[in-house]
Amino acid sequence: MYHKGYVALGIVLFLALLAMPYWVTAGKIKYEEIEKELAPAKGKCVYDEEWMAKYHMELLKDWRELAVRHGVRHYHTENGDFNVSLTECWKCHDYNNFCAKCHNFMDVEPVCWECHYNPSMNYSTVNYIK
Ligand code: HEC
Ligand code: HEC
Ligand code: HEC
C-alpha cells in the first residue's frame, strides 16, 4: 500500500528539483547586477569578499553574542584585528552607497538602526549605541 505522505513529499521534491535552475540563477544574476554599483571600500574586510557577501549577517549576530553575553570586544582574523561592534563597519564602508543600496535591491530591511548608529542618521537628538 502507498503512503500518501511520502507520495506527496516525492512530488514536492520532484517539482523543486525541476525548478532548481531558475531559483539558483535568479539569486546569482541579482547579486552580480548590484555588486558593481556598490561603493568600493578600503583595507581588508573581516573575511574575504565572497564569504562576507554570504554570511555578514551571521557574523554580526555572532559578534552581538560575543560582546553582550561574553564581554569579548576584540576579534582577530587573518585579515587583521577588529572591534566587535557594528560601528567597526563604518571605518571602511559607506552606509547609503554600500549596505543600504544592496539591502534595498535585495528587499532586506535590517531593524538594527532603531538602536544602533549608522552614518546616514541624524542622531543629534537621540543617543544611539556607538
Ligand atoms: C532594541 C534595540 C536594539 C536593536 C534593534 C538591535 N540591537 Fe544590537 N545591541 C543593543 C544593545 C543595548 C547592545 C549592547 C551595547 C553594548 O554593550 O555595547 C547591543 C549590542 C550589539 C552588538 C555588539 C556591540 C556593538 O556596539 O555593536 C552587536 C554586534 C549588535 N548589537 C548587533 C545588532 C544587529 C546586527 C542588529 C540588527 C539585526 C541589532 N544589534 C539590533 C540593542 C539593539
Ligand atoms: C578594514 C576595512 C573593512 C572593515 C572594517 C569592514 N569591511 Fe567589509 N569589505 C571591505 C573590503 C575592502 C571589501 C571588498 C569589496 C569592496 O571593495 O567593496 C569588503 C566587502 C564586504 C562585503 C561584500 C560586498 C560584495 O561586494 O560582495 C560585505 C557584505 C561587507 N564587506 C560587510 C561588512 C560588514 C558588515 C562589516 C562590519 C562588521 C565590514 N564589512 C567591515 C573592507 C572592510
Ligand atoms: C551585496 C549585498 C549586501 C551588502 C553590500 C550588505 N548586505 Fe546586509 N544583507 C544582504 C542580504 C541579501 C541579507 C538578507 C540575508 C538573509 O535574509 O539571509 C542581508 C542581511 C543583513 C542583516 C540581517 C538582517 C536581519 O534582520 O536578520 C544585517 C544586520 C546586515 N545585512 C547588515 C549589513 C551591513 C551593516 C552592511 C554594510 C556594512 C551590509 N549588510 C551590506 C545583502 C547585503
CSV table of N, CA and C and ligand atoms in Angstrom, one decimal:
chain,number,residue,atom,x,y,z
A,1,MET,N,0.8,-1.2,0.0
A,1,MET,CA,0.0,0.0,0.0
A,1,MET,C,0.9,1.3,0.0
A,2,TYR,N,0.5,2.2,-0.8
A,2,TYR,CA,1.2,3.5,-0.8
A,2,TYR,C,1.0,4.3,0.4
A,3,HIS,N,2.0,5.1,0.8
A,3,HIS,CA,1.8,6.0,1.9
A,3,HIS,C,1.6,7.4,1.3
A,4,LYS,N,0.4,8.0,1.5
A,4,LYS,CA,0.1,9.3,0.9
A,4,LYS,C,1.1,10.4,1.2
A,5,GLY,N,1.6,10.4,2.4
A,5,GLY,CA,2.5,11.4,2.8
A,5,GLY,C,3.8,11.4,2.0
A,6,TYR,N,4.3,10.2,1.8
A,6,TYR,CA,5.6,10.0,1.0
A,6,TYR,C,5.4,10.4,-0.5
A,7,VAL,N,4.2,10.0,-1.0
A,7,VAL,CA,3.9,10.3,-2.4
A,7,VAL,C,3.9,11.8,-2.6
A,8,ALA,N,3.2,12.5,-1.6
A,8,ALA,CA,3.1,14.0,-1.7
A,8,ALA,C,4.5,14.6,-1.6
A,9,LEU,N,5.3,14.1,-0.7
A,9,LEU,CA,6.7,14.6,-0.5
A,9,LEU,C,7.5,14.4,-1.8
A,10,GLY,N,7.3,13.2,-2.4
A,10,GLY,CA,8.0,12.9,-3.6
A,10,GLY,C,7.7,13.9,-4.7
A,11,ILE,N,6.4,14.2,-4.8
A,11,ILE,CA,6.0,15.2,-5.9
A,11,ILE,C,6.6,16.5,-5.6
A,12,VAL,N,6.6,17.0,-4.3
A,12,VAL,CA,7.1,18.3,-4.0
A,12,VAL,C,8.6,18.4,-4.3
A,13,LEU,N,9.3,17.3,-3.9
A,13,LEU,CA,10.8,17.3,-4.2
A,13,LEU,C,11.1,17.3,-5.7
A,14,PHE,N,10.3,16.6,-6.4
A,14,PHE,CA,10.4,16.5,-7.9
A,14,PHE,C,10.2,17.9,-8.5
A,15,LEU,N,9.2,18.6,-8.1
A,15,LEU,CA,8.9,19.9,-8.6
A,15,LEU,C,10.0,20.9,-8.2
A,16,ALA,N,10.5,20.8,-7.0
A,16,ALA,CA,11.6,21.7,-6.5
A,16,ALA,C,12.8,21.5,-7.4
A,17,LEU,N,13.2,20.2,-7.7
A,17,LEU,CA,14.3,19.9,-8.5
A,17,LEU,C,14.2,20.4,-9.9
A,18,LEU,N,13.0,20.3,-10.5
A,18,LEU,CA,12.7,20.8,-11.8
A,18,LEU,C,12.9,22.3,-11.9
A,19,ALA,N,12.5,23.0,-10.8
A,19,ALA,CA,12.6,24.4,-10.8
A,19,ALA,C,14.0,24.9,-10.4
A,20,MET,N,14.9,24.0,-10.0
A,20,MET,CA,16.2,24.5,-9.4
A,20,MET,C,17.0,25.5,-10.3
A,21,PRO,N,17.1,25.2,-11.6
A,21,PRO,CA,18.0,26.1,-12.4
A,21,PRO,C,17.4,27.5,-12.3
A,22,TYR,N,16.1,27.7,-12.1
A,22,TYR,CA,15.5,29.0,-12.0
A,22,TYR,C,15.9,29.7,-10.7
A,23,TRP,N,15.7,29.0,-9.6
A,23,TRP,CA,16.0,29.8,-8.3
A,23,TRP,C,17.4,29.9,-8.1
A,24,VAL,N,18.3,29.0,-8.6
A,24,VAL,CA,19.7,29.2,-8.4
A,24,VAL,C,20.2,30.4,-9.2
A,25,THR,N,19.9,30.5,-10.4
A,25,THR,CA,20.4,31.6,-11.2
A,25,THR,C,19.8,32.9,-10.9
A,26,ALA,N,18.5,32.9,-10.4
A,26,ALA,CA,17.8,34.1,-10.1
A,26,ALA,C,18.6,34.8,-9.0
A,27,GLY,N,19.1,34.1,-8.0
A,27,GLY,CA,19.9,34.7,-6.9
A,27,GLY,C,21.2,35.3,-7.5
A,28,LYS,N,21.9,34.6,-8.3
A,28,LYS,CA,23.2,35.0,-8.8
A,28,LYS,C,23.1,36.2,-9.7
A,29,ILE,N,22.2,36.2,-10.6
A,29,ILE,CA,22.1,37.4,-11.5
A,29,ILE,C,21.8,38.6,-10.7
A,30,LYS,N,20.9,38.5,-9.7
A,30,LYS,CA,20.6,39.7,-8.9
A,30,LYS,C,21.8,40.2,-8.2
A,31,TYR,N,22.6,39.4,-7.6
A,31,TYR,CA,23.8,39.8,-6.9
A,31,TYR,C,24.8,40.5,-7.8
A,32,GLU,N,25.0,39.9,-8.9
A,32,GLU,CA,26.0,40.4,-9.8
A,32,GLU,C,25.6,41.8,-10.4
A,33,GLU,N,24.3,41.9,-10.6
A,33,GLU,CA,23.8,43.2,-11.1
A,33,GLU,C,24.1,44.4,-10.1
A,34,ILE,N,23.9,44.1,-8.8
A,34,ILE,CA,24.0,45.2,-7.9
A,34,ILE,C,25.5,45.3,-7.4
A,35,GLU,N,26.3,44.3,-7.5
A,35,GLU,CA,27.6,44.3,-6.9
A,35,GLU,C,28.5,45.4,-7.5
A,36,LYS,N,28.4,45.6,-8.8
A,36,LYS,CA,29.3,46.6,-9.4
A,36,LYS,C,28.8,48.1,-9.1
A,37,GLU,N,27.7,48.2,-8.6
A,37,GLU,CA,27.2,49.6,-8.2
A,37,GLU,C,27.5,50.0,-6.8
A,38,LEU,N,28.1,49.0,-6.0
A,38,LEU,CA,28.3,49.3,-4.6
A,38,LEU,C,29.6,50.2,-4.4
A,39,ALA,N,29.6,51.1,-3.5
A,39,ALA,CA,30.7,51.9,-3.2
A,39,ALA,C,31.9,51.0,-2.8
A,40,PRO,N,33.1,51.2,-3.4
A,40,PRO,CA,34.2,50.4,-3.0
A,40,PRO,C,34.7,50.8,-1.6
A,41,ALA,N,35.4,49.8,-1.0
A,41,ALA,CA,35.9,50.0,0.4
A,41,ALA,C,37.4,49.9,0.4
A,42,LYS,N,38.0,50.5,1.4
A,42,LYS,CA,39.4,50.4,1.5
A,42,LYS,C,39.8,49.3,2.5
A,43,GLY,N,41.1,48.9,2.5
A,43,GLY,CA,41.6,47.9,3.5
A,43,GLY,C,41.1,46.5,3.2
A,44,LYS,N,41.1,45.7,4.2
A,44,LYS,CA,40.6,44.3,4.1
A,44,LYS,C,39.5,44.0,5.0
A,45,CYS,N,38.5,43.3,4.5
A,45,CYS,CA,37.3,43.0,5.3
A,45,CYS,C,37.6,42.0,6.3
A,46,VAL,N,36.7,41.7,7.2
A,46,VAL,CA,36.9,40.8,8.3
A,46,VAL,C,37.3,39.4,7.7
A,47,TYR,N,36.5,39.0,6.7
A,47,TYR,CA,36.8,37.8,6.0
A,47,TYR,C,36.8,38.2,4.5
A,48,ASP,N,37.1,37.2,3.6
A,48,ASP,CA,37.1,37.6,2.2
A,48,ASP,C,35.7,38.0,1.7
A,49,GLU,N,35.8,38.6,0.5
A,49,GLU,CA,34.6,39.3,0.0
A,49,GLU,C,33.4,38.3,-0.2
A,50,GLU,N,33.7,37.2,-0.8
A,50,GLU,CA,32.6,36.3,-1.1
A,50,GLU,C,32.0,35.7,0.2
A,51,TRP,N,32.8,35.5,1.2
A,51,TRP,CA,32.3,35.0,2.5
A,51,TRP,C,31.4,36.1,3.1
A,52,MET,N,31.9,37.3,3.1
A,52,MET,CA,31.2,38.4,3.7
A,52,MET,C,29.8,38.6,3.0
A,53,ALA,N,29.8,38.5,1.7
A,53,ALA,CA,28.6,38.7,1.0
A,53,ALA,C,27.5,37.7,1.4
A,54,LYS,N,28.0,36.5,1.7
A,54,LYS,CA,27.0,35.4,2.0
A,54,LYS,C,26.7,35.5,3.5
A,55,TYR,N,27.7,35.8,4.4
A,55,TYR,CA,27.5,35.5,5.8
A,55,TYR,C,27.6,36.7,6.7
A,56,HIS,N,27.7,37.9,6.2
A,56,HIS,CA,27.9,39.0,7.1
A,56,HIS,C,26.9,39.1,8.2
A,57,MET,N,25.6,38.7,7.9
A,57,MET,CA,24.6,38.8,8.9
A,57,MET,C,24.8,37.8,10.1
A,58,GLU,N,25.4,36.6,9.7
A,58,GLU,CA,25.7,35.7,10.7
A,58,GLU,C,26.8,36.2,11.6
A,59,LEU,N,27.8,36.8,10.9
A,59,LEU,CA,29.0,37.4,11.7
A,59,LEU,C,28.5,38.4,12.7
A,60,LEU,N,27.6,39.3,12.2
A,60,LEU,CA,27.1,40.3,13.1
A,60,LEU,C,26.3,39.7,14.3
A,61,LYS,N,25.6,38.7,14.1
A,61,LYS,CA,24.9,38.1,15.2
A,61,LYS,C,25.8,37.4,16.1
A,62,ASP,N,26.9,36.7,15.6
A,62,ASP,CA,27.9,36.2,16.5
A,62,ASP,C,28.6,37.3,17.3
A,63,TRP,N,28.8,38.4,16.6
A,63,TRP,CA,29.5,39.5,17.3
A,63,TRP,C,28.6,40.0,18.5
A,64,ARG,N,27.3,40.1,18.2
A,64,ARG,CA,26.4,40.6,19.2
A,64,ARG,C,26.5,39.7,20.5
A,65,GLU,N,26.5,38.3,20.2
A,65,GLU,CA,26.6,37.4,21.3
A,65,GLU,C,27.9,37.5,22.0
A,66,LEU,N,29.0,37.6,21.2
A,66,LEU,CA,30.3,37.7,21.9
A,66,LEU,C,30.4,38.9,22.8
A,67,ALA,N,29.9,40.1,22.3
A,67,ALA,CA,30.0,41.3,23.1
A,67,ALA,C,29.1,41.3,24.3
A,68,VAL,N,27.8,41.0,24.0
A,68,VAL,CA,26.8,41.2,25.0
A,68,VAL,C,26.8,40.0,26.0
A,69,ARG,N,27.0,38.8,25.6
A,69,ARG,CA,27.0,37.7,26.5
A,69,ARG,C,28.3,37.4,27.1
A,70,HIS,N,29.4,37.5,26.3
A,70,HIS,CA,30.7,37.1,26.8
A,70,HIS,C,31.7,38.2,27.1
A,71,GLY,N,31.3,39.4,26.8
A,71,GLY,CA,32.2,40.6,27.0
A,71,GLY,C,33.4,40.6,26.1
A,72,VAL,N,33.4,39.9,25.0
A,72,VAL,CA,34.6,39.8,24.1
A,72,VAL,C,34.4,41.0,23.1
A,73,ARG,N,35.4,41.9,23.1
A,73,ARG,CA,35.3,43.1,22.3
A,73,ARG,C,36.3,43.2,21.2
A,74,HIS,N,37.2,42.2,21.1
A,74,HIS,CA,38.2,42.2,20.0
A,74,HIS,C,38.2,40.9,19.3
A,75,TYR,N,38.4,41.0,18.0
A,75,TYR,CA,38.2,39.8,17.1
A,75,TYR,C,39.3,39.8,16.1
A,76,HIS,N,40.0,38.7,16.1
A,76,HIS,CA,41.2,38.5,15.2
A,76,HIS,C,40.9,37.6,14.1
A,77,THR,N,41.2,38.0,12.9
A,77,THR,CA,41.2,37.0,11.7
A,77,THR,C,42.5,37.2,11.0
A,78,GLU,N,42.7,36.4,9.9
A,78,GLU,CA,44.0,36.5,9.2
A,78,GLU,C,44.0,37.9,8.5
A,79,ASN,N,42.9,38.6,8.4
A,79,ASN,CA,42.9,39.9,7.7
A,79,ASN,C,43.2,41.0,8.7
A,80,GLY,N,43.3,40.7,10.0
A,80,GLY,CA,43.6,41.8,11.0
A,80,GLY,C,42.9,41.7,12.3
A,81,ASP,N,42.9,42.8,13.0
A,81,ASP,CA,42.2,42.9,14.3
A,81,ASP,C,41.0,43.9,14.2
A,82,PHE,N,39.9,43.5,14.7
A,82,PHE,CA,38.7,44.2,14.6
A,82,PHE,C,38.0,44.4,15.9
A,83,ASN,N,37.3,45.6,16.1
A,83,ASN,CA,36.5,45.7,17.3
A,83,ASN,C,35.2,45.0,17.0
A,84,VAL,N,34.7,44.3,18.1
A,84,VAL,CA,33.4,43.6,18.0
A,84,VAL,C,32.3,44.6,18.1
A,85,SER,N,32.0,45.3,17.0
A,85,SER,CA,30.9,46.3,17.1
A,85,SER,C,30.4,46.6,15.7
A,86,LEU,N,29.2,47.0,15.6
A,86,LEU,CA,28.6,47.4,14.3
A,86,LEU,C,29.3,48.7,13.8
A,87,THR,N,29.8,49.5,14.6
A,87,THR,CA,30.4,50.7,14.2
A,87,THR,C,31.7,50.4,13.5
A,88,GLU,N,32.3,49.3,13.7
A,88,GLU,CA,33.5,48.9,13.0
A,88,GLU,C,33.4,48.9,11.5
A,89,CYS,N,32.2,48.5,11.0
A,89,CYS,CA,31.9,48.5,9.6
A,89,CYS,C,32.1,49.9,9.0
A,90,TRP,N,31.8,51.0,9.7
A,90,TRP,CA,31.8,52.3,9.1
A,90,TRP,C,33.2,52.8,8.9
A,91,LYS,N,34.2,52.2,9.5
A,91,LYS,CA,35.6,52.5,9.2
A,91,LYS,C,35.9,52.4,7.7
A,92,CYS,N,35.3,51.5,7.1
A,92,CYS,CA,35.6,51.2,5.7
A,92,CYS,C,34.4,51.3,4.7
A,93,HIS,N,33.2,51.1,5.2
A,93,HIS,CA,32.1,51.1,4.3
A,93,HIS,C,31.2,52.3,4.5
A,94,ASP,N,30.6,52.7,3.4
A,94,ASP,CA,29.6,53.8,3.3
A,94,ASP,C,28.2,53.1,3.5
A,95,TYR,N,27.5,53.7,4.5
A,95,TYR,CA,26.2,53.0,4.7
A,95,TYR,C,25.2,53.1,3.5
A,96,ASN,N,25.0,54.3,3.0
A,96,ASN,CA,24.0,54.5,2.0
A,96,ASN,C,24.3,53.8,0.7
A,97,ASN,N,25.6,54.0,0.3
A,97,ASN,CA,26.0,53.5,-1.0
A,97,ASN,C,26.6,52.1,-1.0
A,98,PHE,N,26.6,51.5,0.1
A,98,PHE,CA,27.0,50.1,0.2
A,98,PHE,C,25.9,49.3,0.8
A,99,CYS,N,25.8,49.3,2.1
A,99,CYS,CA,24.8,48.4,2.8
A,99,CYS,C,23.4,48.6,2.3
A,100,ALA,N,23.0,49.9,2.4
A,100,ALA,CA,21.6,50.2,2.1
A,100,ALA,C,21.2,49.9,0.6
A,101,LYS,N,22.2,50.2,-0.3
A,101,LYS,CA,22.0,50.0,-1.7
A,101,LYS,C,21.7,48.5,-2.0
A,102,CYS,N,22.5,47.7,-1.4
A,102,CYS,CA,22.3,46.3,-1.6
A,102,CYS,C,21.0,45.8,-0.9
A,103,HIS,N,20.8,46.2,0.3
A,103,HIS,CA,19.6,45.8,1.0
A,103,HIS,C,18.3,46.2,0.3
A,104,ASN,N,18.3,47.4,-0.2
A,104,ASN,CA,17.1,47.9,-0.9
A,104,ASN,C,16.9,47.0,-2.1
A,105,PHE,N,17.9,46.8,-2.9
A,105,PHE,CA,17.9,46.0,-4.1
A,105,PHE,C,17.4,44.6,-3.8
A,106,MET,N,17.9,44.0,-2.7
A,106,MET,CA,17.5,42.6,-2.3
A,106,MET,C,16.2,42.6,-1.5
A,107,ASP,N,15.7,43.8,-1.2
A,107,ASP,CA,14.5,43.8,-0.4
A,107,ASP,C,14.7,43.3,1.1
A,108,VAL,N,15.7,43.7,1.7
A,108,VAL,CA,16.0,43.3,3.1
A,108,VAL,C,16.0,44.6,3.9
A,109,GLU,N,15.4,44.5,5.1
A,109,GLU,CA,15.3,45.7,5.9
A,109,GLU,C,15.8,45.4,7.4
A,110,PRO,N,17.1,45.4,7.6
A,110,PRO,CA,17.5,45.1,9.0
A,110,PRO,C,17.0,46.1,10.0
A,111,VAL,N,16.5,45.7,11.1
A,111,VAL,CA,15.9,46.6,12.1
A,111,VAL,C,17.0,47.2,13.0
A,112,CYS,N,18.2,46.9,12.8
A,112,CYS,CA,19.3,47.3,13.8
A,112,CYS,C,19.3,48.8,14.1
A,113,TRP,N,18.9,49.6,13.1
A,113,TRP,CA,19.2,51.0,13.2
A,113,TRP,C,18.1,51.7,14.0
A,114,GLU,N,17.2,51.0,14.6
A,114,GLU,CA,16.3,51.6,15.6
A,114,GLU,C,17.1,51.9,16.8
A,115,CYS,N,18.2,51.1,17.0
A,115,CYS,CA,19.0,51.4,18.2
A,115,CYS,C,20.5,51.7,17.9
A,116,HIS,N,21.0,51.1,16.9
A,116,HIS,CA,22.4,51.3,16.5
A,116,HIS,C,22.6,52.4,15.6
A,117,TYR,N,23.8,53.0,15.8
A,117,TYR,CA,24.1,54.2,14.9
A,117,TYR,C,24.6,53.7,13.5
A,118,ASN,N,24.2,54.4,12.5
A,118,ASN,CA,24.9,54.3,11.2
A,118,ASN,C,25.0,55.7,10.7
A,119,PRO,N,26.1,55.9,9.8
A,119,PRO,CA,26.5,57.3,9.5
A,119,PRO,C,25.5,58.1,8.7
A,120,SER,N,24.4,57.5,8.2
A,120,SER,CA,23.4,58.2,7.4
A,120,SER,C,22.4,58.9,8.3
A,121,MET,N,22.5,58.6,9.6
A,121,MET,CA,21.5,59.1,10.5
A,121,MET,C,21.7,60.5,11.1
A,122,ASN,N,20.7,61.2,11.4
A,122,ASN,CA,20.8,62.4,12.1
A,122,ASN,C,20.6,62.0,13.6
A,123,TYR,N,21.6,61.9,14.3
A,123,TYR,CA,21.5,61.4,15.7
A,123,TYR,C,21.7,62.4,16.7
A,124,SER,N,21.6,63.7,16.3
A,124,SER,CA,21.9,64.7,17.3
A,124,SER,C,20.9,64.7,18.5
A,125,THR,N,19.7,64.3,18.2
A,125,THR,CA,18.7,64.3,19.3
A,125,THR,C,18.5,63.0,20.0
A,126,VAL,N,19.2,61.9,19.5
A,126,VAL,CA,18.9,60.6,20.1
A,126,VAL,C,20.3,60.0,20.5
A,127,ASN,N,20.3,59.2,21.6
A,127,ASN,CA,21.5,58.6,21.9
A,127,ASN,C,21.6,57.2,21.4
A,128,TYR,N,22.2,57.1,20.2
A,128,TYR,CA,22.4,55.7,19.7
A,128,TYR,C,23.6,55.1,20.3
A,129,ILE,N,23.6,53.7,20.2
A,129,ILE,CA,24.8,53.0,20.7
A,129,ILE,C,25.9,53.2,19.7
A,130,LYS,N,27.1,53.7,20.2
A,130,LYS,CA,28.2,53.9,19.3
A,130,LYS,C,29.4,53.1,19.7
B,1,HEC,C1,16.2,47.3,20.7
B,1,HEC,C2,17.5,47.8,20.5
B,1,HEC,C3,18.5,47.0,19.6
B,1,HEC,C4,18.2,46.5,18.3
B,1,HEC,C5,17.0,46.7,17.5
B,1,HEC,C6,19.5,45.9,17.9
B,1,HEC,N1,20.4,46.0,18.9
B,1,HEC,FE1,22.3,45.3,18.9
B,1,HEC,N2,22.6,46.0,20.8
B,1,HEC,C7,21.7,46.6,21.6
B,1,HEC,C8,22.3,47.0,22.9
B,1,HEC,C9,21.6,47.7,24.0
B,1,HEC,C10,23.6,46.4,22.8
B,1,HEC,C11,24.7,46.5,23.9
B,1,HEC,C12,25.6,47.6,23.7
B,1,HEC,C13,27.0,47.4,24.3
B,1,HEC,O1,27.1,46.8,25.3
B,1,HEC,O2,27.9,47.9,23.6
B,1,HEC,C14,23.8,45.8,21.5
B,1,HEC,C15,25.0,45.3,21.1
B,1,HEC,C16,25.2,44.8,19.8
B,1,HEC,C17,26.5,44.3,19.3
B,1,HEC,C18,27.8,44.4,20.0
B,1,HEC,C19,28.3,45.7,20.4
B,1,HEC,C20,28.2,46.9,19.4
B,1,HEC,O3,28.3,48.0,19.9
B,1,HEC,O4,28.0,46.7,18.2
B,1,HEC,C21,26.3,43.9,18.0
B,1,HEC,C22,27.3,43.4,17.0
B,1,HEC,C23,24.9,44.1,17.7
B,1,HEC,N3,24.2,44.6,18.8
B,1,HEC,C24,24.3,43.8,16.5
B,1,HEC,C25,23.0,44.1,16.2
B,1,HEC,C26,22.4,43.7,14.9
B,1,HEC,C27,23.1,43.1,13.8
B,1,HEC,C28,21.1,44.2,15.0
B,1,HEC,C29,20.1,44.1,13.9
B,1,HEC,C30,19.8,42.8,13.3
B,1,HEC,C31,20.9,44.7,16.3
B,1,HEC,N4,22.0,44.6,17.0
B,1,HEC,C32,19.7,45.3,16.7
B,1,HEC,C33,20.4,47.0,21.2
B,1,HEC,C34,19.8,46.7,20.0
B,2,HEC,C1,39.2,47.4,7.3
B,2,HEC,C2,38.1,47.7,6.3
B,2,HEC,C3,36.8,46.9,6.4
B,2,HEC,C4,36.1,46.7,7.5
B,2,HEC,C5,36.3,47.1,9.0
B,2,HEC,C6,34.9,46.0,7.1
B,2,HEC,N1,34.9,45.8,5.7
B,2,HEC,FE1,33.6,44.8,4.6
B,2,HEC,N2,34.8,44.9,3.0
B,2,HEC,C7,36.0,45.6,2.9
B,2,HEC,C8,36.6,45.5,1.6
B,2,HEC,C9,37.9,46.1,1.1
B,2,HEC,C10,35.7,44.6,0.8
B,2,HEC,C11,35.9,44.2,-0.6
B,2,HEC,C12,34.9,44.7,-1.6
B,2,HEC,C13,34.8,46.2,-1.8
B,2,HEC,O1,35.9,46.8,-2.0
B,2,HEC,O2,33.7,46.7,-1.7
B,2,HEC,C14,34.6,44.3,1.7
B,2,HEC,C15,33.5,43.5,1.4
B,2,HEC,C16,32.3,43.4,2.2
B,2,HEC,C17,31.1,42.7,1.7
B,2,HEC,C18,30.9,42.0,0.4
B,2,HEC,C19,30.5,43.0,-0.7
B,2,HEC,C20,30.5,42.5,-2.0
B,2,HEC,O3,30.6,43.3,-3.0
B,2,HEC,O4,30.3,41.3,-2.3
B,2,HEC,C21,30.2,42.8,2.8
B,2,HEC,C22,28.8,42.3,2.8
B,2,HEC,C23,30.9,43.5,3.8
B,2,HEC,N3,32.2,43.9,3.4
B,2,HEC,C24,30.3,43.8,5.0
B,2,HEC,C25,31.0,44.3,6.2
B,2,HEC,C26,30.4,44.4,7.5
B,2,HEC,C27,29.0,44.1,7.9
B,2,HEC,C28,31.4,45.0,8.3
B,2,HEC,C29,31.3,45.2,9.8
B,2,HEC,C30,31.2,44.1,10.6
B,2,HEC,C31,32.6,45.2,7.4
B,2,HEC,N4,32.3,44.8,6.2
B,2,HEC,C32,33.8,45.6,7.9
B,2,HEC,C33,36.6,46.3,4.0
B,2,HEC,C34,36.1,46.3,5.3
B,3,HEC,C1,26.0,42.6,-1.6
B,3,HEC,C2,24.7,42.8,-0.9
B,3,HEC,C3,24.8,43.3,0.6
B,3,HEC,C4,25.7,44.2,1.1
B,3,HEC,C5,26.7,45.0,0.4
B,3,HEC,C6,25.3,44.2,2.5
B,3,HEC,N1,24.3,43.4,2.8
B,3,HEC,FE1,23.5,43.0,4.6
B,3,HEC,N2,22.3,41.6,3.8
B,3,HEC,C7,22.2,41.3,2.5
B,3,HEC,C8,21.2,40.3,2.3
B,3,HEC,C9,20.8,39.6,0.9
B,3,HEC,C10,20.6,40.0,3.5
B,3,HEC,C11,19.5,39.0,3.9
B,3,HEC,C12,20.1,37.6,4.1
B,3,HEC,C13,19.1,36.7,4.6
B,3,HEC,O1,18.0,37.0,4.9
B,3,HEC,O2,19.5,35.5,4.7
B,3,HEC,C14,21.3,40.8,4.5
B,3,HEC,C15,21.1,40.9,5.8
B,3,HEC,C16,21.7,41.7,6.7
B,3,HEC,C17,21.5,41.7,8.2
B,3,HEC,C18,20.5,40.8,8.9
B,3,HEC,C19,19.1,41.4,8.9
B,3,HEC,C20,18.2,40.6,9.8
B,3,HEC,O3,17.2,41.3,10.2
B,3,HEC,O4,18.4,39.5,10.0
B,3,HEC,C21,22.3,42.7,8.7
B,3,HEC,C22,22.3,43.0,10.2
B,3,HEC,C23,23.0,43.2,7.6
B,3,HEC,N3,22.7,42.6,6.4
B,3,HEC,C24,24.0,44.3,7.8
B,3,HEC,C25,24.7,44.8,6.8
B,3,HEC,C26,25.7,45.9,7.0
B,3,HEC,C27,26.0,46.6,8.3
B,3,HEC,C28,26.2,46.1,5.7
B,3,HEC,C29,27.2,47.2,5.3
B,3,HEC,C30,28.4,47.3,6.1
B,3,HEC,C31,25.6,45.2,4.8
B,3,HEC,N4,24.7,44.4,5.5
B,3,HEC,C32,25.9,45.1,3.4
B,3,HEC,C33,23.0,41.8,1.5
B,3,HEC,C34,24.0,42.8,1.6
